[in-house]
Amino acid sequence: MWNTASGLRILEGIEAKFYLEAMQLAVDYLEQYAEADEEVDVFTCDRIFDSASFEQKIALLHRCLAALLDPTVEAPILTNTVEAAAYFPLAYIHMRVEEEIEIDEIDGDSEPDDSRYCYRQMVWEPFSAYLLPNWQNDEDAEETQEDEAIVYDISSNDVILWEEIIDGLANRIFWDRDWQMTTIRPQILDGIDPNVGTPVGLTDDYITNRLPKVSPKQVEELLAAIKNWG
């Protein structure tokens, strides 16, 4: 279970399918970079998670996947590292959508549709199921004659629109983006100033610089569990 913005729940249906696929792709990406001994270029803006080792990230990612998809797993205490780990698959998909749009703008029709819109198709399924109807209703309610209607289409190359869509999907899980405070205000890792923490609801229990200890054997088991989930 997970304490989401809409209550204590797990992800189900199209949302669960999307998140699991995003997590598995993100883990494959981390594994490839670890094997090549290269620095990753997907970031959550949490200084602790982003600087964690491959092994520590896998442990956190598995913890989040289990809590978000398995109703028998108790909801974790939300911390900056836990929320950053849960957000990481969405950050990964955001990067891939941007890359896909860049390639699309260069290659255009030379790419087959199944590869041309691969990541946008992934995002489109939960977007059209959970967000699109409300977004269109809100737009219709606010539209004036001077407004230009937003075109929601899987072939859109509007990077900002896709960022808003992915943020909208993230908002179904996360209350806010508190984990990013460790980058915005790195001094917060030394202790939360009440003048900073109280207005935004941060407590001393939320910010942590502790990362899980995990053995190579455990990492192997966690990787297998993520890849073979469901």
PDB file of C-alpha atoms in Angstrom:
ATOM      1  CA  MET A   1       0.000   0.000   0.000  1.00  0.00           C
ATOM      2  CA  TRP A   2       1.024   3.625  -0.491  1.00  0.00           C
ATOM      3  CA  ASN A   3      -0.203   6.825   1.121  1.00  0.00           C
ATOM      4  CA  THR A   4      -1.100   8.659  -2.085  1.00  0.00           C
ATOM      5  CA  ALA A   5      -2.682  12.049  -2.601  1.00  0.00           C
ATOM      6  CA  SER A   6      -6.048  10.267  -2.988  1.00  0.00           C
ATOM      7  CA  GLY A   7      -5.678   8.019   0.036  1.00  0.00           C
ATOM      8  CA  LEU A   8      -4.058   4.763   1.083  1.00  0.00           C
ATOM      9  CA  ARG A   9      -4.112   2.516  -1.976  1.00  0.00           C
ATOM     10  CA  ILE A  10      -2.198   0.426  -4.478  1.00  0.00           C
ATOM     11  CA  LEU A  11      -1.935   1.058  -8.201  1.00  0.00           C
ATOM     12  CA  GLU A  12      -4.300  -1.045 -10.264  1.00  0.00           C
ATOM     13  CA  GLY A  13      -5.272  -1.646 -13.871  1.00  0.00           C
ATOM     14  CA  ILE A  14      -3.695   0.536 -16.537  1.00  0.00           C
ATOM     15  CA  GLU A  15      -1.888   2.622 -13.924  1.00  0.00           C
ATOM     16  CA  ALA A  16      -0.214  -0.434 -12.391  1.00  0.00           C
ATOM     17  CA  LYS A  17       0.731  -1.787 -15.823  1.00  0.00           C
ATOM     18  CA  PHE A  18       2.318   1.540 -16.761  1.00  0.00           C
ATOM     19  CA  TYR A  19       4.232   1.883 -13.506  1.00  0.00           C
ATOM     20  CA  LEU A  20       5.549  -1.678 -13.590  1.00  0.00           C
ATOM     21  CA  GLU A  21       6.750  -1.321 -17.181  1.00  0.00           C
ATOM     22  CA  ALA A  22       8.365   2.024 -16.353  1.00  0.00           C
ATOM     23  CA  MET A  23      10.087   0.497 -13.323  1.00  0.00           C
ATOM     24  CA  GLN A  24      11.395  -2.500 -15.278  1.00  0.00           C
ATOM     25  CA  LEU A  25      12.753  -0.269 -18.041  1.00  0.00           C
ATOM     26  CA  ALA A  26      14.353   2.063 -15.504  1.00  0.00           C
ATOM     27  CA  VAL A  27      16.009  -0.854 -13.720  1.00  0.00           C
ATOM     28  CA  ASP A  28      17.353  -2.232 -17.020  1.00  0.00           C
ATOM     29  CA  TYR A  29      18.775   1.222 -17.692  1.00  0.00           C
ATOM     30  CA  LEU A  30      20.469   1.346 -14.269  1.00  0.00           C
ATOM     31  CA  GLU A  31      21.872  -2.140 -14.736  1.00  0.00           C
ATOM     32  CA  GLN A  32      23.345  -1.307 -18.143  1.00  0.00           C
ATOM     33  CA  TYR A  33      25.035   1.798 -16.808  1.00  0.00           C
ATOM     34  CA  ALA A  34      26.356  -0.061 -13.757  1.00  0.00           C
ATOM     35  CA  GLU A  35      27.851  -2.793 -15.963  1.00  0.00           C
ATOM     36  CA  ALA A  36      29.507  -0.126 -18.127  1.00  0.00           C
ATOM     37  CA  ASP A  37      30.664   1.737 -14.988  1.00  0.00           C
ATOM     38  CA  GLU A  38      29.092   4.947 -16.287  1.00  0.00           C
ATOM     39  CA  GLU A  39      27.204   7.714 -14.503  1.00  0.00           C
ATOM     40  CA  VAL A  40      23.456   7.737 -15.055  1.00  0.00           C
ATOM     41  CA  ASP A  41      21.756  10.819 -16.455  1.00  0.00           C
ATOM     42  CA  VAL A  42      18.310  10.421 -14.900  1.00  0.00           C
ATOM     43  CA  PHE A  43      17.805  12.364 -11.688  1.00  0.00           C
ATOM     44  CA  THR A  44      15.015  12.784  -9.140  1.00  0.00           C
ATOM     45  CA  CYS A  45      16.488  15.949  -7.564  1.00  0.00           C
ATOM     46  CA  ASP A  46      16.955  14.148  -4.251  1.00  0.00           C
ATOM     47  CA  ARG A  47      20.655  14.434  -3.469  1.00  0.00           C
ATOM     48  CA  ILE A  48      20.720  11.225  -1.412  1.00  0.00           C
ATOM     49  CA  PHE A  49      18.923   8.890  -3.820  1.00  0.00           C
ATOM     50  CA  ASP A  50      20.669  10.333  -6.881  1.00  0.00           C
ATOM     51  CA  SER A  51      24.103   9.763  -5.294  1.00  0.00           C
ATOM     52  CA  ALA A  52      23.282   6.244  -4.052  1.00  0.00           C
ATOM     53  CA  SER A  53      25.041   3.199  -5.449  1.00  0.00           C
ATOM     54  CA  PHE A  54      23.383   0.914  -7.979  1.00  0.00           C
ATOM     55  CA  GLU A  55      22.801  -1.677  -5.246  1.00  0.00           C
ATOM     56  CA  GLN A  56      21.191   0.841  -2.886  1.00  0.00           C
ATOM     57  CA  LYS A  57      18.926   2.156  -5.640  1.00  0.00           C
ATOM     58  CA  ILE A  58      17.737  -1.344  -6.503  1.00  0.00           C
ATOM     59  CA  ALA A  59      16.843  -2.007  -2.864  1.00  0.00           C
ATOM     60  CA  LEU A  60      14.832   1.215  -2.659  1.00  0.00           C
ATOM     61  CA  LEU A  61      13.164   0.689  -6.029  1.00  0.00           C
ATOM     62  CA  HIS A  62      12.038  -2.809  -5.065  1.00  0.00           C
ATOM     63  CA  ARG A  63      10.646  -1.515  -1.775  1.00  0.00           C
ATOM     64  CA  CYS A  64       8.592   1.084  -3.628  1.00  0.00           C
ATOM     65  CA  LEU A  65       7.373  -1.307  -6.319  1.00  0.00           C
ATOM     66  CA  ALA A  66       6.181  -3.780  -3.711  1.00  0.00           C
ATOM     67  CA  ALA A  67       4.359  -1.120  -1.717  1.00  0.00           C
ATOM     68  CA  LEU A  68       2.711   0.395  -4.794  1.00  0.00           C
ATOM     69  CA  LEU A  69       1.538  -2.883  -6.329  1.00  0.00           C
ATOM     70  CA  ASP A  70       1.102  -5.395  -3.484  1.00  0.00           C
ATOM     71  CA  PRO A  71      -1.853  -4.829  -1.106  1.00  0.00           C
ATOM     72  CA  THR A  72      -0.252  -7.083   1.521  1.00  0.00           C
ATOM     73  CA  VAL A  73       2.810  -4.830   1.836  1.00  0.00           C
ATOM     74  CA  GLU A  74       2.477  -2.217   4.549  1.00  0.00           C
ATOM     75  CA  ALA A  75       2.681   1.400   3.427  1.00  0.00           C
ATOM     76  CA  PRO A  76       6.236   2.664   3.994  1.00  0.00           C
ATOM     77  CA  ILE A  77       7.038   5.721   6.054  1.00  0.00           C
ATOM     78  CA  LEU A  78       7.523   8.421   3.442  1.00  0.00           C
ATOM     79  CA  THR A  79      10.995   9.914   3.358  1.00  0.00           C
ATOM     80  CA  ASN A  80      12.929  11.837   0.737  1.00  0.00           C
ATOM     81  CA  THR A  81      14.753   8.701  -0.423  1.00  0.00           C
ATOM     82  CA  VAL A  82      11.615   6.532  -0.557  1.00  0.00           C
ATOM     83  CA  GLU A  83       9.606   9.082  -2.519  1.00  0.00           C
ATOM     84  CA  ALA A  84      12.530   9.821  -4.839  1.00  0.00           C
ATOM     85  CA  ALA A  85      12.865   6.093  -5.552  1.00  0.00           C
ATOM     86  CA  ALA A  86       9.143   5.823  -6.305  1.00  0.00           C
ATOM     87  CA  TYR A  87       9.433   8.807  -8.652  1.00  0.00           C
ATOM     88  CA  PHE A  88      12.539   7.524 -10.454  1.00  0.00           C
ATOM     89  CA  PRO A  89      10.651   5.403 -13.067  1.00  0.00           C
ATOM     90  CA  LEU A  90       8.619   8.479 -14.031  1.00  0.00           C
ATOM     91  CA  ALA A  91      11.785  10.571 -14.319  1.00  0.00           C
ATOM     92  CA  TYR A  92      13.209   7.873 -16.570  1.00  0.00           C
ATOM     93  CA  ILE A  93      10.137   7.835 -18.834  1.00  0.00           C
ATOM     94  CA  HIS A  94      10.213  11.622 -18.997  1.00  0.00           C
ATOM     95  CA  MET A  95      13.790  11.469 -20.280  1.00  0.00           C
ATOM     96  CA  ARG A  96      12.861   8.843 -22.868  1.00  0.00           C
ATOM     97  CA  VAL A  97       9.877  10.841 -24.126  1.00  0.00           C
ATOM     98  CA  GLU A  98      12.092  13.891 -24.619  1.00  0.00           C
ATOM     99  CA  GLU A  99      14.655  11.793 -26.488  1.00  0.00           C
ATOM    100  CA  GLU A 100      11.911  10.237 -28.607  1.00  0.00           C
ATOM    101  CA  ILE A 101      10.584  13.666 -29.578  1.00  0.00           C
ATOM    102  CA  GLU A 102      14.078  14.876 -30.513  1.00  0.00           C
ATOM    103  CA  ILE A 103      14.553  11.838 -32.769  1.00  0.00           C
ATOM    104  CA  ASP A 104      11.061  12.251 -34.215  1.00  0.00           C
ATOM    105  CA  GLU A 105      11.769  15.862 -35.153  1.00  0.00           C
ATOM    106  CA  ILE A 106      14.926  14.782 -36.987  1.00  0.00           C
ATOM    107  CA  ASP A 107      13.874  11.497 -38.600  1.00  0.00           C
ATOM    108  CA  GLY A 108      10.123  12.017 -38.870  1.00  0.00           C
ATOM    109  CA  ASP A 109       8.320   9.551 -41.105  1.00  0.00           C
ATOM    110  CA  SER A 110      11.466   7.524 -41.702  1.00  0.00           C
ATOM    111  CA  GLU A 111      10.817   5.789 -38.374  1.00  0.00           C
ATOM    112  CA  PRO A 112       8.077   3.127 -38.114  1.00  0.00           C
ATOM    113  CA  ASP A 113       5.174   4.168 -35.898  1.00  0.00           C
ATOM    114  CA  ASP A 114       5.690   1.377 -33.366  1.00  0.00           C
ATOM    115  CA  SER A 115       9.132   2.762 -32.462  1.00  0.00           C
ATOM    116  CA  ARG A 116       8.400   6.395 -33.250  1.00  0.00           C
ATOM    117  CA  TYR A 117       5.792   6.716 -30.478  1.00  0.00           C
ATOM    118  CA  CYS A 118       6.937   3.927 -28.151  1.00  0.00           C
ATOM    119  CA  TYR A 119       7.313   5.946 -24.931  1.00  0.00           C
ATOM    120  CA  ARG A 120       4.520   8.381 -25.751  1.00  0.00           C
ATOM    121  CA  GLN A 121       2.233   5.372 -26.231  1.00  0.00           C
ATOM    122  CA  MET A 122       3.229   4.131 -22.781  1.00  0.00           C
ATOM    123  CA  VAL A 123       2.288   7.460 -21.222  1.00  0.00           C
ATOM    124  CA  TRP A 124      -0.818   7.939 -23.374  1.00  0.00           C
ATOM    125  CA  GLU A 125      -2.603   4.847 -22.054  1.00  0.00           C
ATOM    126  CA  PRO A 126      -2.841   5.945 -18.386  1.00  0.00           C
ATOM    127  CA  PHE A 127      -3.212   9.593 -19.406  1.00  0.00           C
ATOM    128  CA  SER A 128      -6.256   8.906 -21.580  1.00  0.00           C
ATOM    129  CA  ALA A 129      -7.735   6.645 -18.902  1.00  0.00           C
ATOM    130  CA  TYR A 130      -7.267   8.833 -15.831  1.00  0.00           C
ATOM    131  CA  LEU A 131      -6.513  12.429 -16.789  1.00  0.00           C
ATOM    132  CA  LEU A 132      -7.669  13.328 -20.291  1.00  0.00           C
ATOM    133  CA  PRO A 133     -11.458  13.502 -19.644  1.00  0.00           C
ATOM    134  CA  ASN A 134     -11.025  15.898 -16.707  1.00  0.00           C
ATOM    135  CA  TRP A 135      -8.442  17.989 -18.544  1.00  0.00           C
ATOM    136  CA  GLN A 136     -10.771  18.397 -21.518  1.00  0.00           C
ATOM    137  CA  ASN A 137     -13.713  19.290 -19.265  1.00  0.00           C
ATOM    138  CA  ASP A 138     -11.641  21.878 -17.407  1.00  0.00           C
ATOM    139  CA  GLU A 139     -10.431  23.340 -20.691  1.00  0.00           C
ATOM    140  CA  ASP A 140     -13.978  23.537 -22.062  1.00  0.00           C
ATOM    141  CA  ALA A 141     -15.134  25.307 -18.902  1.00  0.00           C
ATOM    142  CA  GLU A 142     -12.359  27.924 -19.098  1.00  0.00           C
ATOM    143  CA  GLU A 143     -12.134  28.346 -22.866  1.00  0.00           C
ATOM    144  CA  THR A 144     -12.732  31.768 -24.386  1.00  0.00           C
ATOM    145  CA  GLN A 145     -12.841  32.825 -28.003  1.00  0.00           C
ATOM    146  CA  GLU A 146      -9.233  34.009 -27.776  1.00  0.00           C
ATOM    147  CA  ASP A 147      -7.955  30.710 -26.417  1.00  0.00           C
ATOM    148  CA  GLU A 148      -6.342  28.200 -28.723  1.00  0.00           C
ATOM    149  CA  ALA A 149      -7.525  24.703 -27.911  1.00  0.00           C
ATOM    150  CA  ILE A 150      -4.831  22.294 -26.769  1.00  0.00           C
ATOM    151  CA  VAL A 151      -4.509  19.325 -29.069  1.00  0.00           C
ATOM    152  CA  TYR A 152      -4.043  16.093 -27.135  1.00  0.00           C
ATOM    153  CA  ASP A 153      -2.543  13.587 -29.524  1.00  0.00           C
ATOM    154  CA  ILE A 154      -0.053  10.768 -29.181  1.00  0.00           C
ATOM    155  CA  SER A 155       1.958  12.205 -32.069  1.00  0.00           C
ATOM    156  CA  SER A 156       2.419  15.585 -30.358  1.00  0.00           C
ATOM    157  CA  ASN A 157       6.021  16.831 -30.190  1.00  0.00           C
ATOM    158  CA  ASP A 158       5.180  19.392 -27.499  1.00  0.00           C
ATOM    159  CA  VAL A 159       7.769  18.605 -24.815  1.00  0.00           C
ATOM    160  CA  ILE A 160       6.119  20.877 -22.239  1.00  0.00           C
ATOM    161  CA  LEU A 161       2.751  19.187 -22.738  1.00  0.00           C
ATOM    162  CA  TRP A 162       4.237  15.727 -22.205  1.00  0.00           C
ATOM    163  CA  GLU A 163       6.023  16.983 -19.089  1.00  0.00           C
ATOM    164  CA  GLU A 164       2.673  18.198 -17.751  1.00  0.00           C
ATOM    165  CA  ILE A 165       1.094  14.848 -18.581  1.00  0.00           C
ATOM    166  CA  ILE A 166       3.781  12.882 -16.724  1.00  0.00           C
ATOM    167  CA  ASP A 167       3.515  15.310 -13.801  1.00  0.00           C
ATOM    168  CA  GLY A 168      -0.230  14.715 -13.801  1.00  0.00           C
ATOM    169  CA  LEU A 169       0.320  10.966 -13.518  1.00  0.00           C
ATOM    170  CA  ALA A 170       2.836  11.546 -10.730  1.00  0.00           C
ATOM    171  CA  ASN A 171       0.290  13.685  -8.884  1.00  0.00           C
ATOM    172  CA  ARG A 172      -1.923  10.615  -8.563  1.00  0.00           C
ATOM    173  CA  ILE A 173       0.782   9.087  -6.352  1.00  0.00           C
ATOM    174  CA  PHE A 174       2.650  11.912  -4.654  1.00  0.00           C
ATOM    175  CA  TRP A 175       1.363  14.643  -2.383  1.00  0.00           C
ATOM    176  CA  ASP A 176       4.007  17.083  -3.557  1.00  0.00           C
ATOM    177  CA  ARG A 177       7.696  17.099  -4.487  1.00  0.00           C
ATOM    178  CA  ASP A 178       9.213  17.401  -1.003  1.00  0.00           C
ATOM    179  CA  TRP A 179      12.130  15.104  -1.845  1.00  0.00           C
ATOM    180  CA  GLN A 180      13.473  17.792  -4.171  1.00  0.00           C
ATOM    181  CA  MET A 181      14.065  20.040  -1.162  1.00  0.00           C
ATOM    182  CA  THR A 182      17.402  18.291  -0.598  1.00  0.00           C
ATOM    183  CA  THR A 183      18.597  19.845  -3.855  1.00  0.00           C
ATOM    184  CA  ILE A 184      16.759  23.156  -3.569  1.00  0.00           C
ATOM    185  CA  ARG A 185      17.925  23.620   0.038  1.00  0.00           C
ATOM    186  CA  PRO A 186      20.808  21.160   0.624  1.00  0.00           C
ATOM    187  CA  GLN A 187      21.340  22.560   4.124  1.00  0.00           C
ATOM    188  CA  ILE A 188      18.094  20.803   5.065  1.00  0.00           C
ATOM    189  CA  LEU A 189      20.112  17.569   5.352  1.00  0.00           C
ATOM    190  CA  ASP A 190      21.756  19.055   8.448  1.00  0.00           C
ATOM    191  CA  GLY A 191      18.381  19.469  10.101  1.00  0.00           C
ATOM    192  CA  ILE A 192      15.067  21.047   9.234  1.00  0.00           C
ATOM    193  CA  ASP A 193      14.738  24.708  10.087  1.00  0.00           C
ATOM    194  CA  PRO A 194      11.205  25.137  11.506  1.00  0.00           C
ATOM    195  CA  ASN A 195      10.847  28.317   9.437  1.00  0.00           C
ATOM    196  CA  VAL A 196      11.350  26.182   6.323  1.00  0.00           C
ATOM    197  CA  GLY A 197       9.818  22.855   7.330  1.00  0.00           C
ATOM    198  CA  THR A 198       6.653  23.901   9.141  1.00  0.00           C
ATOM    199  CA  PRO A 199       5.019  25.889   6.297  1.00  0.00           C
ATOM    200  CA  VAL A 200       5.412  22.996   3.850  1.00  0.00           C
ATOM    201  CA  GLY A 201       4.688  20.190   6.314  1.00  0.00           C
ATOM    202  CA  LEU A 202       8.217  18.733   6.511  1.00  0.00           C
ATOM    203  CA  THR A 203       9.273  16.967   9.698  1.00  0.00           C
ATOM    204  CA  ASP A 204      12.613  15.719  10.992  1.00  0.00           C
ATOM    205  CA  ASP A 205      11.442  12.171  10.204  1.00  0.00           C
ATOM    206  CA  TYR A 206      11.018  12.932   6.499  1.00  0.00           C
ATOM    207  CA  ILE A 207      14.557  13.977   5.624  1.00  0.00           C
ATOM    208  CA  THR A 208      17.121  11.184   5.871  1.00  0.00           C
ATOM    209  CA  ASN A 209      20.576  10.529   4.503  1.00  0.00           C
ATOM    210  CA  ARG A 210      20.460   6.828   5.351  1.00  0.00           C
ATOM    211  CA  LEU A 211      20.577   4.310   2.543  1.00  0.00           C
ATOM    212  CA  PRO A 212      19.924   0.545   2.730  1.00  0.00           C
ATOM    213  CA  LYS A 213      22.740  -1.937   3.164  1.00  0.00           C
ATOM    214  CA  VAL A 214      22.410  -4.778   0.697  1.00  0.00           C
ATOM    215  CA  SER A 215      24.565  -7.733  -0.268  1.00  0.00           C
ATOM    216  CA  PRO A 216      25.321  -8.814  -3.849  1.00  0.00           C
ATOM    217  CA  LYS A 217      23.093 -11.853  -3.311  1.00  0.00           C
ATOM    218  CA  GLN A 218      20.222  -9.676  -2.139  1.00  0.00           C
ATOM    219  CA  VAL A 219      20.633  -7.365  -5.128  1.00  0.00           C
ATOM    220  CA  GLU A 220      20.474 -10.347  -7.462  1.00  0.00           C
ATOM    221  CA  GLU A 221      17.241 -11.516  -5.820  1.00  0.00           C
ATOM    222  CA  LEU A 222      15.683  -8.039  -5.875  1.00  0.00           C
ATOM    223  CA  LEU A 223      16.561  -7.549  -9.526  1.00  0.00           C
ATOM    224  CA  ALA A 224      14.971 -10.884 -10.408  1.00  0.00           C
ATOM    225  CA  ALA A 225      11.862  -9.977  -8.408  1.00  0.00           C
ATOM    226  CA  ILE A 226      11.461  -6.672 -10.250  1.00  0.00           C
ATOM    227  CA  LYS A 227      12.087  -8.140 -13.698  1.00  0.00           C
ATOM    228  CA  ASN A 228       9.728 -11.073 -13.143  1.00  0.00           C
ATOM    229  CA  TRP A 229       7.025  -9.174 -11.244  1.00  0.00           C
ATOM    230  CA  GLY A 230       3.524 -10.328 -11.960  1.00  0.00           C
TER     231      GLY A 230
END
